[in-house]
mmCIF file of C-alpha atoms in Angstrom:
data_model
loop_
_atom_site.group_PDB
_atom_site.id
_atom_site.type_symbol
_atom_site.label_atom_id
_atom_site.label_comp_id
_atom_site.label_asym_id
_atom_site.label_seq_id
_atom_site.Cartn_x
_atom_site.Cartn_y
_atom_site.Cartn_z
ATOM 1 C CA MET Z 1 -6.578 -6.296 -18.369
ATOM 2 C CA SER Z 2 -3.252 -7.507 -16.479
ATOM 3 C CA SER Z 3 0.136 -6.592 -17.852
ATOM 4 C CA HIS Z 4 1.024 -10.227 -17.743
ATOM 5 C CA PRO Z 5 -1.882 -12.088 -18.710
ATOM 6 C CA SER Z 6 -0.259 -14.855 -18.142
ATOM 7 C CA ILE Z 7 1.131 -14.002 -14.616
ATOM 8 C CA PRO Z 8 -0.960 -13.058 -11.691
ATOM 9 C CA LEU Z 9 -1.478 -10.956 -9.111
ATOM 10 C CA ALA Z 10 -0.194 -12.735 -5.892
ATOM 11 C CA LEU Z 11 -3.303 -11.615 -3.031
ATOM 12 C CA THR Z 12 -2.565 -12.394 0.450
ATOM 13 C CA GLN Z 13 -5.040 -12.872 3.244
ATOM 14 C CA GLY Z 14 -4.399 -10.562 5.638
ATOM 15 C CA ASP Z 15 -6.249 -11.127 8.533
ATOM 16 C CA PRO Z 16 -8.825 -13.832 8.067
ATOM 17 C CA ALA Z 17 -11.237 -12.594 10.569
ATOM 18 C CA GLY Z 18 -11.439 -9.317 8.727
ATOM 19 C CA ILE Z 19 -12.811 -8.019 5.913
ATOM 20 C CA GLY Z 20 -10.280 -9.399 3.390
ATOM 21 C CA PRO Z 21 -12.138 -12.425 2.907
ATOM 22 C CA ASP Z 22 -15.384 -10.412 2.095
ATOM 23 C CA ILE Z 23 -13.716 -8.133 -0.524
ATOM 24 C CA THR Z 24 -11.664 -10.569 -2.069
ATOM 25 C CA LEU Z 25 -14.969 -12.895 -3.032
ATOM 26 C CA ALA Z 26 -16.693 -9.697 -4.039
ATOM 27 C CA ALA Z 27 -13.911 -8.294 -6.395
ATOM 28 C CA TRP Z 28 -13.663 -11.958 -7.906
ATOM 29 C CA LEU Z 29 -17.530 -12.250 -8.249
ATOM 30 C CA ARG Z 30 -17.268 -8.545 -10.704
ATOM 31 C CA ARG Z 31 -13.975 -9.813 -12.331
ATOM 32 C CA ASN Z 32 -15.847 -9.629 -15.395
ATOM 33 C CA GLU Z 33 -17.837 -6.864 -15.294
ATOM 34 C CA LEU Z 34 -14.602 -4.347 -14.159
ATOM 35 C CA GLU Z 35 -12.053 -6.553 -16.309
ATOM 36 C CA LEU Z 36 -9.957 -7.708 -13.505
ATOM 37 C CA PRO Z 37 -6.489 -8.827 -13.875
ATOM 38 C CA PRO Z 38 -6.055 -12.583 -12.526
ATOM 39 C CA PHE Z 39 -5.030 -12.792 -8.964
ATOM 40 C CA LEU Z 40 -4.005 -16.108 -6.914
ATOM 41 C CA PHE Z 41 -5.255 -15.632 -3.349
ATOM 42 C CA LEU Z 42 -2.898 -16.965 -0.544
ATOM 43 C CA GLY Z 43 -4.566 -18.216 2.060
ATOM 44 C CA ASP Z 44 -7.256 -20.747 3.804
ATOM 45 C CA THR Z 45 -9.640 -22.271 1.325
ATOM 46 C CA THR Z 46 -12.055 -23.406 3.980
ATOM 47 C CA VAL Z 47 -11.523 -19.906 5.578
ATOM 48 C CA LEU Z 48 -13.417 -18.497 2.154
ATOM 49 C CA ARG Z 49 -15.500 -21.128 1.762
ATOM 50 C CA GLU Z 50 -17.221 -20.537 5.034
ATOM 51 C CA ARG Z 51 -17.553 -16.815 4.576
ATOM 52 C CA ALA Z 52 -19.037 -17.193 1.245
ATOM 53 C CA ALA Z 53 -21.743 -19.315 2.484
ATOM 54 C CA GLN Z 54 -21.896 -16.642 5.354
ATOM 55 C CA LEU Z 55 -22.623 -13.648 2.643
ATOM 56 C CA GLY Z 56 -24.438 -15.988 0.706
ATOM 57 C CA LEU Z 57 -22.455 -15.550 -2.521
ATOM 58 C CA ASN Z 58 -21.795 -18.714 -4.912
ATOM 59 C CA VAL Z 59 -18.163 -19.056 -5.441
ATOM 60 C CA PRO Z 60 -16.123 -21.819 -7.276
ATOM 61 C CA LEU Z 61 -12.977 -22.431 -5.062
ATOM 62 C CA LYS Z 62 -9.899 -24.097 -6.725
ATOM 63 C CA GLN Z 63 -6.609 -25.312 -5.726
ATOM 64 C CA ALA Z 64 -3.904 -23.341 -8.046
ATOM 65 C CA ASP Z 65 -0.299 -22.182 -8.308
ATOM 66 C CA PRO Z 66 1.112 -18.796 -9.966
ATOM 67 C CA ALA Z 67 1.163 -21.574 -13.214
ATOM 68 C CA THR Z 68 -2.332 -22.502 -13.486
ATOM 69 C CA ALA Z 69 -3.847 -19.232 -11.942
ATOM 70 C CA CYS Z 70 -4.526 -17.319 -14.830
ATOM 71 C CA LYS Z 71 -6.685 -20.421 -16.637
ATOM 72 C CA ILE Z 72 -8.752 -21.183 -13.404
ATOM 73 C CA PHE Z 73 -9.336 -17.859 -12.766
ATOM 74 C CA ARG Z 74 -11.963 -17.207 -15.788
ATOM 75 C CA ASP Z 75 -14.264 -20.162 -13.747
ATOM 76 C CA ALA Z 76 -13.246 -20.406 -10.187
ATOM 77 C CA LEU Z 77 -11.378 -18.254 -7.498
ATOM 78 C CA PRO Z 78 -7.993 -19.705 -7.473
ATOM 79 C CA ILE Z 79 -5.989 -20.660 -4.021
ATOM 80 C CA LEU Z 80 -2.975 -21.858 -3.225
ATOM 81 C CA GLN Z 81 -3.319 -22.667 0.149
ATOM 82 C CA ILE Z 82 -1.736 -21.693 3.608
ATOM 83 C CA ASP Z 83 -3.768 -23.027 6.569
ATOM 84 C CA ALA Z 84 -5.168 -20.170 8.959
ATOM 85 C CA GLY Z 85 -3.733 -21.941 12.086
ATOM 86 C CA SER Z 86 -7.230 -22.278 14.012
ATOM 87 C CA ALA Z 87 -11.356 -22.251 13.233
ATOM 88 C CA VAL Z 88 -11.783 -18.485 11.777
ATOM 89 C CA ILE Z 89 -15.251 -16.261 12.815
ATOM 90 C CA ALA Z 90 -15.622 -13.392 11.340
ATOM 91 C CA GLY Z 91 -15.289 -10.471 13.362
ATOM 92 C CA GLU Z 92 -13.303 -12.373 16.164
ATOM 93 C CA PRO Z 93 -9.732 -11.955 15.587
ATOM 94 C CA HIS Z 94 -7.550 -15.030 17.333
ATOM 95 C CA VAL Z 95 -3.516 -14.919 17.679
ATOM 96 C CA GLU Z 96 -3.598 -18.161 16.565
ATOM 97 C CA THR Z 97 -4.012 -17.226 12.916
ATOM 98 C CA ALA Z 98 -1.081 -14.962 13.090
ATOM 99 C CA ARG Z 99 1.392 -17.440 11.847
ATOM 100 C CA GLY Z 100 -0.859 -17.790 8.820
ATOM 101 C CA THR Z 101 -1.152 -14.568 8.161
ATOM 102 C CA ILE Z 102 2.927 -13.758 8.523
ATOM 103 C CA ALA Z 103 3.088 -16.663 6.082
ATOM 104 C CA ALA Z 104 1.097 -15.700 3.286
ATOM 105 C CA ILE Z 105 2.767 -12.278 2.834
ATOM 106 C CA GLU Z 106 6.064 -14.294 2.954
ATOM 107 C CA MET Z 107 4.608 -16.282 0.025
ATOM 108 C CA GLY Z 108 3.627 -13.516 -2.044
ATOM 109 C CA VAL Z 109 6.994 -11.428 -1.872
ATOM 110 C CA SER Z 110 8.966 -15.103 -2.892
ATOM 111 C CA LEU Z 111 6.563 -15.616 -5.605
ATOM 112 C CA SER Z 112 6.734 -11.848 -6.859
ATOM 113 C CA MET Z 113 10.915 -11.703 -6.014
ATOM 114 C CA SER Z 114 11.060 -14.884 -8.379
ATOM 115 C CA GLY Z 115 8.874 -13.415 -11.404
ATOM 116 C CA LYS Z 116 5.971 -16.091 -10.610
ATOM 117 C CA THR Z 117 3.594 -13.433 -9.959
ATOM 118 C CA SER Z 118 3.906 -10.236 -11.125
ATOM 119 C CA ALA Z 119 3.061 -8.392 -7.821
ATOM 120 C CA ILE Z 120 1.576 -8.587 -4.621
ATOM 121 C CA VAL Z 121 -1.621 -7.324 -3.412
ATOM 122 C CA THR Z 122 -1.851 -7.173 0.430
ATOM 123 C CA ASN Z 123 -5.085 -7.628 2.186
ATOM 124 C CA PRO Z 124 -5.343 -5.601 5.649
ATOM 125 C CA ILE Z 125 -3.691 -7.021 9.022
ATOM 126 C CA ALA Z 126 -4.208 -6.394 12.498
ATOM 127 C CA LYS Z 127 -0.597 -5.153 13.951
ATOM 128 C CA SER Z 128 -2.039 -6.036 17.237
ATOM 129 C CA VAL Z 129 -3.244 -9.466 16.873
ATOM 130 C CA LEU Z 130 0.333 -9.852 15.015
ATOM 131 C CA TYR Z 131 2.302 -8.266 17.976
ATOM 132 C CA ASP Z 132 0.750 -10.742 20.650
ATOM 133 C CA ALA Z 133 2.391 -13.392 18.308
ATOM 134 C CA GLY Z 134 5.441 -11.933 18.503
ATOM 135 C CA PHE Z 135 5.821 -9.859 15.342
ATOM 136 C CA GLY Z 136 8.387 -7.085 15.381
ATOM 137 C CA PHE Z 137 8.142 -4.897 12.996
ATOM 138 C CA PRO Z 138 5.769 -1.615 13.142
ATOM 139 C CA GLY Z 139 3.292 -2.855 10.465
ATOM 140 C CA HIS Z 140 3.285 -4.522 6.657
ATOM 141 C CA THR Z 141 5.444 -2.109 4.788
ATOM 142 C CA GLU Z 142 8.903 -2.312 7.463
ATOM 143 C CA PHE Z 143 8.361 -6.424 7.138
ATOM 144 C CA LEU Z 144 8.493 -5.845 3.486
ATOM 145 C CA ALA Z 145 11.229 -3.945 3.327
ATOM 146 C CA ASP Z 146 13.225 -6.552 5.713
ATOM 147 C CA LEU Z 147 11.383 -9.549 3.605
ATOM 148 C CA ALA Z 148 13.183 -7.188 0.498
ATOM 149 C CA THR Z 149 16.340 -6.733 2.094
ATOM 150 C CA ARG Z 150 17.153 -10.652 3.737
ATOM 151 C CA ALA Z 151 16.598 -11.636 -0.240
ATOM 152 C CA THR Z 152 18.664 -9.315 -2.306
ATOM 153 C CA GLY Z 153 21.474 -8.715 0.463
ATOM 154 C CA LYS Z 154 20.740 -4.527 0.014
ATOM 155 C CA PRO Z 155 19.079 -2.369 2.248
ATOM 156 C CA HIS Z 156 15.637 -1.267 0.955
ATOM 157 C CA MET Z 157 14.020 1.828 2.501
ATOM 158 C CA PRO Z 158 10.149 1.607 2.251
ATOM 159 C CA VAL Z 159 8.001 4.347 1.084
ATOM 160 C CA MET Z 160 4.563 4.792 1.580
ATOM 161 C CA LEU Z 161 2.251 6.380 -1.220
ATOM 162 C CA LEU Z 162 -1.420 6.490 -0.985
ATOM 163 C CA ALA Z 163 -2.585 6.896 -4.645
ATOM 164 C CA GLY Z 164 -6.304 7.991 -5.436
ATOM 165 C CA PRO Z 165 -8.191 9.403 -8.247
ATOM 166 C CA LYS Z 166 -6.982 12.799 -6.618
ATOM 167 C CA LEU Z 167 -3.764 13.044 -5.183
ATOM 168 C CA ARG Z 168 -0.908 11.162 -4.253
ATOM 169 C CA ALA Z 169 0.199 11.803 -1.130
ATOM 170 C CA ILE Z 170 3.544 10.410 0.780
ATOM 171 C CA PRO Z 171 3.809 10.538 4.710
ATOM 172 C CA VAL Z 172 8.361 10.961 5.219
ATOM 173 C CA THR Z 173 7.282 9.716 9.080
ATOM 174 C CA ILE Z 174 4.773 7.213 9.267
ATOM 175 C CA HIS Z 175 3.507 5.338 12.573
ATOM 176 C CA ILE Z 176 5.256 6.914 15.443
ATOM 177 C CA PRO Z 177 3.692 9.619 18.063
ATOM 178 C CA LEU Z 178 3.460 13.237 16.906
ATOM 179 C CA ARG Z 179 5.860 14.157 19.482
ATOM 180 C CA ASP Z 180 8.737 12.312 18.371
ATOM 181 C CA VAL Z 181 8.307 13.474 15.054
ATOM 182 C CA PRO Z 182 10.895 16.634 14.905
ATOM 183 C CA GLN Z 183 13.260 14.636 16.333
ATOM 184 C CA VAL Z 184 12.830 12.202 13.478
ATOM 185 C CA LEU Z 185 12.703 14.006 10.710
ATOM 186 C CA THR Z 186 16.086 15.413 9.391
ATOM 187 C CA SER Z 187 17.017 16.935 5.552
ATOM 188 C CA ASP Z 188 18.716 13.431 4.994
ATOM 189 C CA LEU Z 189 15.483 11.190 5.354
ATOM 190 C CA ILE Z 190 13.179 13.783 3.560
ATOM 191 C CA ALA Z 191 15.861 13.906 0.554
ATOM 192 C CA GLU Z 192 15.911 10.119 0.343
ATOM 193 C CA THR Z 193 12.325 9.328 0.252
ATOM 194 C CA CYS Z 194 11.653 11.835 -2.721
ATOM 195 C CA ARG Z 195 14.598 10.844 -4.179
ATOM 196 C CA ILE Z 196 12.451 7.086 -4.175
ATOM 197 C CA THR Z 197 9.509 8.980 -4.814
ATOM 198 C CA ASP Z 198 11.119 10.253 -8.235
ATOM 199 C CA HIS Z 199 12.632 7.263 -9.080
ATOM 200 C CA ASP Z 200 9.060 4.989 -8.608
ATOM 201 C CA LEU Z 201 7.063 7.717 -10.169
ATOM 202 C CA ARG Z 202 9.214 7.703 -13.433
ATOM 203 C CA THR Z 203 9.885 4.051 -13.751
ATOM 204 C CA ARG Z 204 6.551 2.504 -12.693
ATOM 205 C CA PHE Z 205 3.874 5.389 -12.657
ATOM 206 C CA GLY Z 206 5.310 6.459 -16.098
ATOM 207 C CA ILE Z 207 5.874 10.632 -15.076
ATOM 208 C CA ALA Z 208 8.725 11.811 -17.004
ATOM 209 C CA LYS Z 209 9.794 14.612 -14.314
ATOM 210 C CA PRO Z 210 7.762 14.454 -11.171
ATOM 211 C CA ARG Z 211 6.557 17.343 -9.555
ATOM 212 C CA LEU Z 212 7.172 16.927 -5.790
ATOM 213 C CA ALA Z 213 5.547 19.281 -3.729
ATOM 214 C CA VAL Z 214 6.767 19.359 -0.088
ATOM 215 C CA ALA Z 215 4.587 20.338 2.831
ATOM 216 C CA GLY Z 216 5.754 22.095 5.923
ATOM 217 C CA LEU Z 217 6.272 20.709 9.139
ATOM 218 C CA ASN Z 218 4.997 23.520 11.281
ATOM 219 C CA PRO Z 219 1.745 25.728 10.598
ATOM 220 C CA HIS Z 220 2.245 28.242 7.586
ATOM 221 C CA ALA Z 221 5.624 26.051 6.945
ATOM 222 C CA GLY Z 222 7.135 27.932 10.034
ATOM 223 C CA GLU Z 223 6.076 31.702 9.223
ATOM 224 C CA ASN Z 224 9.605 32.098 8.966
ATOM 225 C CA GLY Z 225 10.981 31.127 11.455
ATOM 226 C CA ALA Z 226 8.010 32.753 13.915
ATOM 227 C CA LEU Z 227 6.343 28.990 14.063
ATOM 228 C CA GLY Z 228 9.620 26.979 13.843
ATOM 229 C CA LYS Z 229 12.693 26.622 12.532
ATOM 230 C CA GLU Z 230 12.411 23.609 11.415
ATOM 231 C CA ASP Z 231 11.023 23.973 7.820
ATOM 232 C CA ASP Z 232 14.119 26.562 7.076
ATOM 233 C CA GLU Z 233 16.180 24.384 9.045
ATOM 234 C CA ILE Z 234 15.628 21.242 8.054
ATOM 235 C CA VAL Z 235 13.248 20.844 4.940
ATOM 236 C CA ARG Z 236 14.219 23.433 2.921
ATOM 237 C CA ARG Z 237 17.399 22.389 3.422
ATOM 238 C CA ALA Z 238 16.045 19.091 1.651
ATOM 239 C CA ILE Z 239 14.739 20.465 -1.156
ATOM 240 C CA ASP Z 240 17.609 22.348 -1.553
ATOM 241 C CA VAL Z 241 20.104 19.434 -1.869
ATOM 242 C CA LEU Z 242 16.988 17.708 -3.934
ATOM 243 C CA ARG Z 243 17.135 20.574 -6.833
ATOM 244 C CA ALA Z 244 20.813 20.693 -7.322
ATOM 245 C CA GLU Z 245 20.247 16.866 -8.306
ATOM 246 C CA GLY Z 246 18.176 17.794 -10.895
ATOM 247 C CA ILE Z 247 14.700 16.712 -8.937
ATOM 248 C CA ASP Z 248 11.810 18.593 -9.645
ATOM 249 C CA ALA Z 249 10.990 19.529 -5.377
ATOM 250 C CA PHE Z 250 9.697 22.607 -4.016
ATOM 251 C CA GLY Z 251 8.292 24.029 -1.329
ATOM 252 C CA PRO Z 252 8.520 24.060 1.981
ATOM 253 C CA LEU Z 253 4.565 25.079 1.527
ATOM 254 C CA PRO Z 254 1.842 25.349 4.266
ATOM 255 C CA ALA Z 255 0.045 22.318 4.550
ATOM 256 C CA ASP Z 256 -3.028 24.116 4.842
ATOM 257 C CA THR Z 257 -3.377 25.815 0.950
ATOM 258 C CA MET Z 258 -1.670 22.364 -0.517
ATOM 259 C CA PHE Z 259 -4.921 19.985 -1.261
ATOM 260 C CA HIS Z 260 -7.622 22.181 -2.820
ATOM 261 C CA ASP Z 261 -8.587 21.620 -6.294
ATOM 262 C CA GLU Z 262 -6.170 24.437 -8.292
ATOM 263 C CA ALA Z 263 -3.181 23.419 -5.956
ATOM 264 C CA ARG Z 264 -3.168 19.948 -6.433
ATOM 265 C CA ARG Z 265 -2.695 20.632 -10.374
ATOM 266 C CA ARG Z 266 0.626 22.081 -9.728
ATOM 267 C CA TYR Z 267 2.281 18.516 -8.598
ATOM 268 C CA ASP Z 268 2.308 15.049 -9.131
ATOM 269 C CA VAL Z 269 2.862 14.155 -5.862
ATOM 270 C CA ALA Z 270 2.567 15.519 -1.880
ATOM 271 C CA ILE Z 271 5.679 15.147 0.526
ATOM 272 C CA CYS Z 272 4.254 15.117 3.907
ATOM 273 C CA MET Z 273 6.318 15.586 6.857
ATOM 274 C CA TYR Z 274 4.095 13.160 9.135
ATOM 275 C CA HIS Z 275 1.462 10.300 8.961
ATOM 276 C CA ASP Z 276 -2.016 12.483 9.324
ATOM 277 C CA GLN Z 277 -0.879 15.477 7.251
ATOM 278 C CA ALA Z 278 -0.343 13.122 4.495
ATOM 279 C CA LEU Z 279 -3.435 10.360 5.499
ATOM 280 C CA ILE Z 280 -6.037 13.118 5.987
ATOM 281 C CA PRO Z 281 -6.367 14.679 2.890
ATOM 282 C CA ALA Z 282 -5.794 11.613 1.098
ATOM 283 C CA LYS Z 283 -8.722 9.994 2.864
ATOM 284 C CA ALA Z 284 -10.615 12.666 2.503
ATOM 285 C CA LEU Z 285 -10.464 13.244 -1.148
ATOM 286 C CA GLY Z 286 -10.694 9.093 -2.031
ATOM 287 C CA PHE Z 287 -11.807 7.063 0.934
ATOM 288 C CA ASP Z 288 -13.593 3.893 -1.033
ATOM 289 C CA ASP Z 289 -11.026 4.112 -3.949
ATOM 290 C CA SER Z 290 -7.675 4.932 -2.761
ATOM 291 C CA VAL Z 291 -4.649 2.368 -2.622
ATOM 292 C CA ASN Z 292 -1.540 2.540 -0.678
ATOM 293 C CA VAL Z 293 1.587 1.352 -2.616
ATOM 294 C CA THR Z 294 5.166 0.745 -0.979
ATOM 295 C CA LEU Z 295 7.996 2.416 -3.052
ATOM 296 C CA GLY Z 296 11.562 1.428 -2.955
ATOM 297 C CA LEU Z 297 11.531 -1.888 -2.785
ATOM 298 C CA PRO Z 298 12.715 -4.836 -6.022
ATOM 299 C CA PHE Z 299 8.675 -5.692 -6.344
ATOM 300 C CA VAL Z 300 5.442 -3.839 -6.714
ATOM 301 C CA ARG Z 301 3.676 -3.943 -3.578
ATOM 302 C CA THR Z 302 -0.570 -2.191 -3.169
ATOM 303 C CA SER Z 303 -3.107 -2.486 -0.454
ATOM 304 C CA PRO Z 304 -6.468 -1.380 -0.438
ATOM 305 C CA ASP Z 305 -6.378 1.961 2.209
ATOM 306 C CA HIS Z 306 -8.333 0.399 4.910
ATOM 307 C CA GLY Z 307 -7.945 -1.830 7.593
ATOM 308 C CA THR Z 308 -9.681 -4.969 8.822
ATOM 309 C CA ALA Z 309 -12.962 -3.673 9.437
ATOM 310 C CA PHE Z 310 -13.669 -6.220 12.193
ATOM 311 C CA GLY Z 311 -16.952 -4.620 13.251
ATOM 312 C CA ILE Z 312 -18.265 -5.057 9.051
ATOM 313 C CA ALA Z 313 -16.695 -8.524 8.583
ATOM 314 C CA GLY Z 314 -19.028 -11.474 7.413
ATOM 315 C CA LYS Z 315 -22.278 -8.612 7.096
ATOM 316 C CA GLY Z 316 -21.597 -8.429 3.577
ATOM 317 C CA ILE Z 317 -21.440 -4.365 3.765
ATOM 318 C CA ALA Z 318 -17.710 -4.189 3.138
ATOM 319 C CA LYS Z 319 -16.830 -2.159 0.133
ATOM 320 C CA GLU Z 320 -14.564 -4.070 -2.086
ATOM 321 C CA ASP Z 321 -13.836 -0.672 -4.203
ATOM 322 C CA SER Z 322 -10.133 0.118 -2.375
ATOM 323 C CA LEU Z 323 -9.247 -3.484 -3.485
ATOM 324 C CA VAL Z 324 -10.824 -3.498 -6.839
ATOM 325 C CA ALA Z 325 -8.028 -0.002 -7.265
ATOM 326 C CA ALA Z 326 -5.179 -1.803 -5.468
ATOM 327 C CA LEU Z 327 -5.496 -5.002 -7.923
ATOM 328 C CA ARG Z 328 -5.582 -2.562 -11.250
ATOM 329 C CA LEU Z 329 -2.524 -0.501 -9.963
ATOM 330 C CA ALA Z 330 -0.678 -3.367 -9.167
ATOM 331 C CA SER Z 331 -1.090 -4.744 -12.748
ATOM 332 C CA ALA Z 332 -0.697 -1.243 -14.333
ATOM 333 C CA ILE Z 333 2.517 -0.385 -12.327
ATOM 334 C CA SER Z 334 4.279 -3.923 -12.639
ATOM 335 C CA GLY Z 335 4.019 -3.788 -16.297
ATOM 336 C CA LYS Z 336 6.651 -0.795 -16.223
ATOM 337 C CA THR Z 337 10.214 -1.863 -16.348
ATOM 338 C CA GLY Z 338 11.545 -0.240 -13.162
ATOM 339 C CA SER Z 339 13.505 -1.501 -10.357
ATOM 340 C CA ASN Z 340 15.117 -1.186 -7.131
ATOM 341 C CA THR Z 341 16.769 -4.119 -6.963
#
């Protein structure tokens, strides 16, 4: 059960035309079987009611707030109403719902920053829909960091962690074209990513001395410069700095030999140089039950490790496993004392 039995998690609606409503309803129906921590849904009651009817699910819905959500959770799905902005049809995203999607994220951060909810769990958003509405951030993670900075007056660097039962992996660079990675990748960026990772694994995951396996950028980690100089000039330099600070980082390692069973036993997290280098092994080893965790923020944030899946929304085939894992992990790590404030 939750580390905060009287404080719920905040669960945002995500894009209401995606599978967020489907997996939210499915997770609540399994709350007793799975001993799920109580959550407060931030979104539109009408969307959930109509989706439940479409899916043939009997889910009582009740208006709530953080103070009443845990008590309500046993008998009904507690909802803090945030209007969707327009009628919602499963699988058909609409720009008019963008404002409600953003408002739910802002509310989740506000509630978690104030301690009224123990963490924020975000259902998937469709970035293209938000971009059409003028959303000025590459994705969820960057928006959350901006909200944290505005709330605290201090800059926060977000770090994206994919946490699964077999692997934790972090991409140092995220949503940029592959051709831009060598220019963006610096020793300072790698080192700061590793510092935040080391701090949060200690304080939130309870790992006393995290072991950070750092991947090389190039094939064979550059083959002593034959396949590129970045690994010696950028990656290795960052590792030397980290080790001098007492952080157990090692590498650069050839990425093609980092992810088999025996190799994974040697480290607690893989630090990867670009998006697919981290996400391909993470999803291959735990597609249904991996969780996206944002490190480096003054609140806990987790998310299912999948997208809106518009093509299956409302069809009764979406799996709630990753959302269940995200709820459980948010509850577990929000019980730790670590903070980035």
